[in-house]
XYZ file of C-alpha atoms in Angstrom:
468
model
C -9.845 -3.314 -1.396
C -12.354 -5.828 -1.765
C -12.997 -5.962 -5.640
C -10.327 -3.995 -6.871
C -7.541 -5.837 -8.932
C -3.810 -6.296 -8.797
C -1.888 -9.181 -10.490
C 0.813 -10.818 -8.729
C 2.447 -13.010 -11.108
C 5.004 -15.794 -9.374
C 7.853 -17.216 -11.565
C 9.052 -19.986 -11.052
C 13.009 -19.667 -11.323
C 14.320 -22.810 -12.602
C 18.093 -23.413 -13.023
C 16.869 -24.586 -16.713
C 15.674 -21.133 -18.132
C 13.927 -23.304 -21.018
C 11.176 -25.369 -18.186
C 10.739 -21.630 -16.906
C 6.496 -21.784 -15.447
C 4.944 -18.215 -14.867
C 1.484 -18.080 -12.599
C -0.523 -15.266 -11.681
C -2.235 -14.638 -8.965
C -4.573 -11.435 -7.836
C -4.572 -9.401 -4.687
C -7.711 -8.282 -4.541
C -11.430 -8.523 -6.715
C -12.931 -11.426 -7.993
C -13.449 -13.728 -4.999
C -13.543 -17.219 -6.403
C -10.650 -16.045 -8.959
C -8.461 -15.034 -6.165
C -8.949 -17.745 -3.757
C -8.543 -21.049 -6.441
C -5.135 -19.198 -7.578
C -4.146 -18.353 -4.575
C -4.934 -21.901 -2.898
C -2.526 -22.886 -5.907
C 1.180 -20.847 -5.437
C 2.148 -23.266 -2.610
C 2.102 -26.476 -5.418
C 3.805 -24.170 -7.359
C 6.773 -23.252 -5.475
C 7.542 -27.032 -5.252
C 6.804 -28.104 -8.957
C 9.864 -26.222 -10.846
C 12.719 -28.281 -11.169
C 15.510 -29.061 -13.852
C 14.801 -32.539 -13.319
C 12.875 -34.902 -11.422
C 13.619 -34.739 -7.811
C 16.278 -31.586 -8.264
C 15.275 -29.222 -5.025
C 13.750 -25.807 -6.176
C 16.131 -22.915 -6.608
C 13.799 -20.774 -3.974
C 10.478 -19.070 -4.173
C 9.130 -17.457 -6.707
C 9.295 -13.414 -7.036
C 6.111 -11.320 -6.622
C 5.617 -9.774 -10.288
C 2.990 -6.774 -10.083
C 1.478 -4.099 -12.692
C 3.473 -0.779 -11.999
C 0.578 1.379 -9.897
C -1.787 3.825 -11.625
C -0.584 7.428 -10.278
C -2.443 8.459 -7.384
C -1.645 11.983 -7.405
C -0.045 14.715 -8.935
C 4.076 14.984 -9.021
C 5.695 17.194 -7.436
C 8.999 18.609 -9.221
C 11.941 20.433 -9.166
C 14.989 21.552 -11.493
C 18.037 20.376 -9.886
C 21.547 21.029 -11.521
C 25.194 20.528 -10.724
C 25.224 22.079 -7.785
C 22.864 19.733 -6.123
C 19.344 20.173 -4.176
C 16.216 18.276 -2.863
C 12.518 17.495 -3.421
C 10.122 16.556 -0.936
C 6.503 14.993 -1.746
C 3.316 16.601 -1.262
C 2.715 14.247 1.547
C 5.807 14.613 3.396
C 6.646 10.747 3.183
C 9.499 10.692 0.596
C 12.131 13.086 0.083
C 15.371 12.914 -2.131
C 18.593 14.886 -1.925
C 20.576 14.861 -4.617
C 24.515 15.891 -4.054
C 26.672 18.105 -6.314
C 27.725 16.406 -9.861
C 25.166 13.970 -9.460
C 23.857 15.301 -12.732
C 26.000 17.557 -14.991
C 23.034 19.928 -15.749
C 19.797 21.140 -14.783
C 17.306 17.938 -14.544
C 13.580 17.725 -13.557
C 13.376 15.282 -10.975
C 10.185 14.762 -9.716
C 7.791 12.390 -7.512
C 4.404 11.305 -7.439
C 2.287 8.873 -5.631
C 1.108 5.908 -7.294
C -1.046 3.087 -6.233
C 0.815 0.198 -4.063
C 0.083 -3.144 -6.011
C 2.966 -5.046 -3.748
C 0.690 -5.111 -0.851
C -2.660 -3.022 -1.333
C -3.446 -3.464 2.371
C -0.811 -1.040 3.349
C -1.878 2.494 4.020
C 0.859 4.651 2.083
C 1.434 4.545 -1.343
C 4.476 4.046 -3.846
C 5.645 6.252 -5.311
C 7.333 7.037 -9.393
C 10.525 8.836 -8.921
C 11.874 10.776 -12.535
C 13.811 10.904 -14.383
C 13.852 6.937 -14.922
C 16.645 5.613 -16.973
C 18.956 8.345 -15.797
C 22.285 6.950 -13.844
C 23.107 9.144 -11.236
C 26.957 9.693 -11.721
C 27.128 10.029 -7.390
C 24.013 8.052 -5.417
C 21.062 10.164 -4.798
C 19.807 9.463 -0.966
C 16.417 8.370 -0.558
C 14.729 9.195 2.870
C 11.362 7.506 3.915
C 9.383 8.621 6.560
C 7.066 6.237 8.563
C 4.167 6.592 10.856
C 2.151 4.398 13.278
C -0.232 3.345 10.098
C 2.879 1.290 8.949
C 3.866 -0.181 12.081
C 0.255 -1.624 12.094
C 1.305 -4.267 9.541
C 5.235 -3.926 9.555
C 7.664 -4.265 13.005
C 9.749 -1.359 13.073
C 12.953 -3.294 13.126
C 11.941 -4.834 9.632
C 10.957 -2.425 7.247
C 13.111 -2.387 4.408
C 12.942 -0.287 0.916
C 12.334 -1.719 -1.907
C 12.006 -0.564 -6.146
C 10.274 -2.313 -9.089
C 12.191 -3.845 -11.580
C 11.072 -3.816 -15.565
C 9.637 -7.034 -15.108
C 7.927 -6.080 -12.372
C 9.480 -7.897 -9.559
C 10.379 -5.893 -6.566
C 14.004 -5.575 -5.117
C 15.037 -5.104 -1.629
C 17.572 -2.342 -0.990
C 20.538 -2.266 1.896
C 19.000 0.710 3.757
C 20.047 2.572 7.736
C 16.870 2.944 9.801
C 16.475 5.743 12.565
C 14.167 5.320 15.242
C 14.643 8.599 16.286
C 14.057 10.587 13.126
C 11.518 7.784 12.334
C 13.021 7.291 9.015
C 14.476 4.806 6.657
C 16.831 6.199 4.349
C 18.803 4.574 1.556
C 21.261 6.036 -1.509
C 20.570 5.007 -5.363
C 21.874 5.502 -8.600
C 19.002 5.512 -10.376
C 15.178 5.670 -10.369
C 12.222 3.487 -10.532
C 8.960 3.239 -8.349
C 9.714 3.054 -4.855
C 7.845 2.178 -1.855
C 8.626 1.152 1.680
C 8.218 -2.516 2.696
C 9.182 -5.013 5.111
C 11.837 -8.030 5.083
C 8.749 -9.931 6.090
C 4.963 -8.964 6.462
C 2.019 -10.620 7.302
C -1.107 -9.662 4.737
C -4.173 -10.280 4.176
C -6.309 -10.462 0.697
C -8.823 -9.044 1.794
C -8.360 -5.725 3.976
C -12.129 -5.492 4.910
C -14.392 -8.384 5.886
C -18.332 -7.819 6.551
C -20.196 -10.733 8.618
C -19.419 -14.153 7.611
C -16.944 -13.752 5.083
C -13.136 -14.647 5.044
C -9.612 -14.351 3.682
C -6.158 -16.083 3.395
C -3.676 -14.551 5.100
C -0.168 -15.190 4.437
C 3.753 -13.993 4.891
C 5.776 -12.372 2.655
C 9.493 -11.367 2.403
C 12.965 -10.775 1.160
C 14.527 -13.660 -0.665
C 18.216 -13.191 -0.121
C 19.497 -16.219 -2.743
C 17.320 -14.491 -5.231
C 19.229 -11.147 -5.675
C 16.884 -9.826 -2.598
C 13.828 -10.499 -4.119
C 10.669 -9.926 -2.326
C 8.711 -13.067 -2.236
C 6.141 -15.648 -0.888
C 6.981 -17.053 2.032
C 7.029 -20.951 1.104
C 7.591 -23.991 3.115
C 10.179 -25.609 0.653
C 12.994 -23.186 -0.659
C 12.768 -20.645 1.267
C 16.077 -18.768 1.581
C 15.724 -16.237 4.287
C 17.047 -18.678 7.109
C 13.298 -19.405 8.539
C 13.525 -22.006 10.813
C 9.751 -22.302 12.225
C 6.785 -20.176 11.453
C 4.437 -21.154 14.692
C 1.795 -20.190 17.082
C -1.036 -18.290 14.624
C -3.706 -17.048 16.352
C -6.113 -14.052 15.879
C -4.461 -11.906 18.802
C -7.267 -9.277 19.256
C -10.989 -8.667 18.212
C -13.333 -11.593 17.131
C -13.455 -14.242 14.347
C -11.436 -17.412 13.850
C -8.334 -19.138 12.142
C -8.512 -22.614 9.788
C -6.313 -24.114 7.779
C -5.757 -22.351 3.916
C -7.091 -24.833 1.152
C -4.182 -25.915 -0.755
C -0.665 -26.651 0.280
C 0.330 -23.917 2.637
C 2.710 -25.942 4.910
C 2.771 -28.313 8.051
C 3.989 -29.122 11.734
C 6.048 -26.078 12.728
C 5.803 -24.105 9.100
C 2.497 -23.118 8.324
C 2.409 -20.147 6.038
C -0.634 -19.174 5.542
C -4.011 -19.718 7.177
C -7.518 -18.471 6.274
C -9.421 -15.775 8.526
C -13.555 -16.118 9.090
C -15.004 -13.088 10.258
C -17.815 -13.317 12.685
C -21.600 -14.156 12.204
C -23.159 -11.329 12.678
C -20.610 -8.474 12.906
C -21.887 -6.605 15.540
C -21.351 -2.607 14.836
C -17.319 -1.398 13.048
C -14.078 -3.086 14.529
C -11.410 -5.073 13.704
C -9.503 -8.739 14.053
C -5.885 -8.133 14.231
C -3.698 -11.710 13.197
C -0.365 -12.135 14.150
C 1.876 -15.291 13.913
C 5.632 -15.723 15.246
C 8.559 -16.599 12.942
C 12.168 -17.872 13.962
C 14.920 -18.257 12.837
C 17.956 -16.251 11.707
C 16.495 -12.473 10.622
C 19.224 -10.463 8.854
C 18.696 -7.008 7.532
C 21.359 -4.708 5.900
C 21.596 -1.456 7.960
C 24.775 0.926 7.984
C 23.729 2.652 11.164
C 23.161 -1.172 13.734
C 25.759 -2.428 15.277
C 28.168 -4.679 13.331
C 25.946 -3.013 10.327
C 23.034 -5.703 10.126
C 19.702 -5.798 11.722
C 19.575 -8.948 12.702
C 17.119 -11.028 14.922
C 16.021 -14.787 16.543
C 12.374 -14.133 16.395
C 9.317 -11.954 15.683
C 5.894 -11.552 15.793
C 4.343 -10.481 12.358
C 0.713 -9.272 12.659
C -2.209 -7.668 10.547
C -4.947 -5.657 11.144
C -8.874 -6.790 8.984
C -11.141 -4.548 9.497
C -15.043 -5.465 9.910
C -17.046 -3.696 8.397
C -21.202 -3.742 7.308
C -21.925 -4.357 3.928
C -21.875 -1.034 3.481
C -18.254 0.974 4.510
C -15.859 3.502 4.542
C -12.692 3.164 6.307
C -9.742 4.518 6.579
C -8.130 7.563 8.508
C -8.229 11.271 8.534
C -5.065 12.587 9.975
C -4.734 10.600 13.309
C -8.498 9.885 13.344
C -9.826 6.177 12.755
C -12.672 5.894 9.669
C -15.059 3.356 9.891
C -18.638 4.570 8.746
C -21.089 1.783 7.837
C -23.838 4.770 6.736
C -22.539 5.192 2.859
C -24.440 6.300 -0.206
C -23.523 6.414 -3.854
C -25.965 8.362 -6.448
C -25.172 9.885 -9.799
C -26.999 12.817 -10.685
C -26.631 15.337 -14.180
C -23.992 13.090 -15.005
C -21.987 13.311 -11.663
C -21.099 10.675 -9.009
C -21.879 11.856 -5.756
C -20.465 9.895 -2.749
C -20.984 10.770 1.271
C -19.889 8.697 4.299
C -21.705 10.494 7.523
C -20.435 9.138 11.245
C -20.625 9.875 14.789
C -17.750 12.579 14.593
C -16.921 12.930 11.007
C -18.298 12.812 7.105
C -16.697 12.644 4.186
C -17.839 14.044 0.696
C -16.701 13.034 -3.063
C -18.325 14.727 -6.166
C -17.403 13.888 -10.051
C -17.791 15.799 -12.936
C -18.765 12.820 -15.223
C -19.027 9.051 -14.903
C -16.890 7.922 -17.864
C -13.304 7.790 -15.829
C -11.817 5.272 -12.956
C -9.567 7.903 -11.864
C -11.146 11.501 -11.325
C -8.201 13.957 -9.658
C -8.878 16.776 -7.581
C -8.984 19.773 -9.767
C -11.531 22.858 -11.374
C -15.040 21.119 -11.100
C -15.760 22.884 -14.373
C -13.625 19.971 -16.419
C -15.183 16.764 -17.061
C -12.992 14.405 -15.334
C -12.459 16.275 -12.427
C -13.378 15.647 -8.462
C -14.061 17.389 -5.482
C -13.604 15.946 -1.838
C -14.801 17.437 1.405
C -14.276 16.440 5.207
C -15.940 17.761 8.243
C -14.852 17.021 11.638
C -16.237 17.593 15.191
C -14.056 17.672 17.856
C -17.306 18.213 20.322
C -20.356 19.768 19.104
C -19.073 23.220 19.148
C -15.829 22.901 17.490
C -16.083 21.021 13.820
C -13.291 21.684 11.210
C -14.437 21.991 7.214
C -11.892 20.401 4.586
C -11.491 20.646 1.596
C -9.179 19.584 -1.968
C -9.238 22.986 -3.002
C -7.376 25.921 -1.400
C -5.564 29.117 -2.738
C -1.504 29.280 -3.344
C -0.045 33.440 -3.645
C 2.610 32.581 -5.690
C 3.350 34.713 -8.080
C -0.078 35.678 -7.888
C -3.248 34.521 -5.936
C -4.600 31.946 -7.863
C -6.687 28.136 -7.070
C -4.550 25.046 -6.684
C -5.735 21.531 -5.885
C -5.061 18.529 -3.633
C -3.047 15.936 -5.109
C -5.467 12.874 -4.301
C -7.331 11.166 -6.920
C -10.827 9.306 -6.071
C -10.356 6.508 -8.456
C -13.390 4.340 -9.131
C -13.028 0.691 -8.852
C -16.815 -0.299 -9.681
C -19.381 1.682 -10.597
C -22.586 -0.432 -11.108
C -26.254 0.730 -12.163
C -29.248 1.075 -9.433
C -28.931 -1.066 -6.558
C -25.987 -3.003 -8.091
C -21.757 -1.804 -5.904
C -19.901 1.849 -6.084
C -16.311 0.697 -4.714
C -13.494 3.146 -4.866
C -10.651 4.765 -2.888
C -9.216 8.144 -2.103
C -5.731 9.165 -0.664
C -4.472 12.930 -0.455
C -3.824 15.836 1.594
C -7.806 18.309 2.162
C -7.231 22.208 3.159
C -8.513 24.281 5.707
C -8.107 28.128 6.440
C -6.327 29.409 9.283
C -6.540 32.843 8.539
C -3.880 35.265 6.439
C -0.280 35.457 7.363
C 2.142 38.438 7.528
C 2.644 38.035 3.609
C -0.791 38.256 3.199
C -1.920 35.785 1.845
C -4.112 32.492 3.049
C -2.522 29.874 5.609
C -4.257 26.374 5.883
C -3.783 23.643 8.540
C -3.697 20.632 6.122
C -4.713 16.701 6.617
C -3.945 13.675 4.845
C -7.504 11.391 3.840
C -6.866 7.603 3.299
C -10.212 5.697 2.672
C -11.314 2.808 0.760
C -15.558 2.490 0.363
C -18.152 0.057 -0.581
C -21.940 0.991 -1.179
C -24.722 0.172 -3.290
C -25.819 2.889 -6.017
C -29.266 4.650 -4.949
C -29.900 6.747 -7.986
């Protein structure tokens, strides 16, 4: 998101603990604070040594905030015997085998915000009970989409959990193409997410006319215990022999060199993106560069049980956008709505998106909160989030974050998504914010009698300007 803020804070890992440096570095919100610390890390990866001269032990780990919750957990009891849990979403699921735990434990998951990469479209997600060692591994099953191919090859995504001090660790994992999943076993919990062994990103997701971002790659340090890093000209452990041939591969805009150090001749890692002047209506610049070298990846189901490739082509989508947006998906339909508004009325926030085929709707009950979850509009705090879609203009669907459960009895239940806040400014000064969770619609009753609903996920991120 444009404004919103994540820390990534890069240590540098010296063989002398006591000359130790620690940067940080933001993903995304303050423009001139990102960009001069960003322009930075590459002096940094080269200027921690035990003494003069001494080459760097590799580059730096990506250190992030663990991620606000995003939703509400789902849970289970599980005991000796064994059993499974699934998200709300459908993404992650765990199975956990007999005398994995010797009596009945909650387990449970829930989305939280992704502050590794907060370009990518699914979330991580906070797997319980932490601290708890499994006494047999617990698998771990992800399951991908085309929204994660935009950003990640299939043959590289990798798993990946946070560690206490907030580095991320790549996990040994056996992808199926088939099954479109990416599975893993684990003896413990932590936040999880699914990554790649290396990425191409962007710091900015959404660029309206004229402005720009650094793009960069990131990946999987193998001399540093599989930690996910920076992708850095000196150090660099992951057998990268050329990173060549940038080039913005589809819509318009333009490539220049990054400010700072970010490489030379045949390794250039990072460049810096300038959207188009004027952006003429939504689309989208997708980058892509090519890396070689010698790509290894853990996997128990290839052959000779490694992934393991010469070359690839890493690429990113940045969308362009007015300075007004909302983008994102709904189900398998594209979002990108320039008409936005943002008022606040009786002490409620009232957002709505409105577009050739589809509008979206977002109501508070108060102002005082970042994070408002879906639940009874009758409790300060709460939210309420609508979608209407039209197929053609006889057919249009109606969602919505509220819908009825039977069991035991009939009763209300509530999406899982929370519409957290990321700027709420007075008249005529930003509303920025972002939504992600699964909006209801009827189908009629089933032979149990009570109410079915057809079901879609809603992924958006939004920038307006406050009219009330």
């Amino acid at each position: 998101m444009l404004n919103s803020m994540a820390l990534l804070t890069c240590f540098c890992l010296c063989r002398n603990q006591s000359t130790t440096m620690r940067h940080q570095f933001p993903v995304n919100q303050y423009r001139r604070l990102i960009l001069l610390l960003l322009f930075s890390i590459p002096f940094l990866f080269t200027s921690c040594s035990k003494n003069p001269g001494e080459t760097p032990v590799g580059p730096s780990p990506i250190i992030t905030p663990k991620g606000n919750a995003t939703g509400s957990p789902v849970t289970a009891t599980i005991g000796a015997a064994g059993g499974s849990l699934t998200s709300d979403d459908g993404r992650i699921s765990l199975t956990v085998p007999p005398g994995a735990v010797s009596g009945n434990t909650t387990f449970s998951i829930q989305p939280i915000r992704n502050t590794l990469d907060t370009n990518m479209p699914a979330p991580a997600y906070r797997l319980l009970p932490e601290g708890l060692t499994f006494t047999h591994p617990v698998q771990l099953s992800f399951h991908y989409d085309a929204q994660d191919l935009d950003r990640i090859p299939e043959d590289l995504l990798v798993a990946a959990w946070q560690q206490p001090d907030g580095s991320w660790k790549a996990v040994p994992s056996a992808l199926n193409k088939t099954t479109h999943t990416l599975s893993l076993s684990t003896t413990h919990f932590s936040d999880w997410l699914l990554t790649g062994e290396l990425w191409l990103t962007s710091v900015y997701h959404a660029l309206a006319a004229g402005e720009h971002s650094r793009v960069m790659i990131m990946g999987v340090n193998h001399d540093d215990e599989d930690l996910l890093a920076v992708l850095s000209p000196s150090g660099w452990s992951g057998n990268i022999s050329a990173v060549r041939d940038w080039k913005v591969w589809e819509g318009p805009g333009n490539l220049g060199m990054a400010d700072g150090n970010a490489g030379s001749g045949n390794f250039i890692t990072a460049m810096e993106y300038h959207a188009p002047v004027p952006v003429n209506g939504p689309g989208k610049a997708v980058i892509a560069v090519a890396v070689d070298g010698k790509i290894t990846i853990p996997d128990s189901l290839a052959p000779g049980g490694k992934r393991e490739f010469q070359q690839m082509i890493l690429t990113t989508p940045i969308d362009l956008v007015a300075n007004t947006y909302m983008i994102g998906t709904f189900g398998p339909v594209d979002i990108n709505i320039s008409d936005v508004t943002a008022l606040v009325v009786n002490d409620k926030i009232n957002i709505s998106a409105h577009g050739t085929n589809i509008s979206v709707g977002f109501t508070t009950n108060g102002t005082t909160d970042s994070g408002f979850p879906s639940g009874d509009m009758t409790i300060p705090g709460n939210s309420m989030t609508t979608a209407n879609y039209s197929l053609n203009p006889s057919t249009s669907f109606s969602f919505g974050s509220q819908y009825q459960e039977c069991d035991p009895t009939p009763h209300a239940a509530y999406s899982s998504g929370t519409l957290v806040l990321r700027k709420l400014g007075g008249i005529g000064e930003p509303v920025e914010g972002e939504f992600g969770g699964l909006l209801y619609t009827g189908k009629g009753i089933g032979p149990d009698g009570c109410q079915q609903y057809d079901k879609q996920r809603l992924t958006v991120r939004f920038r307006t300007i406050r009219s009330l």
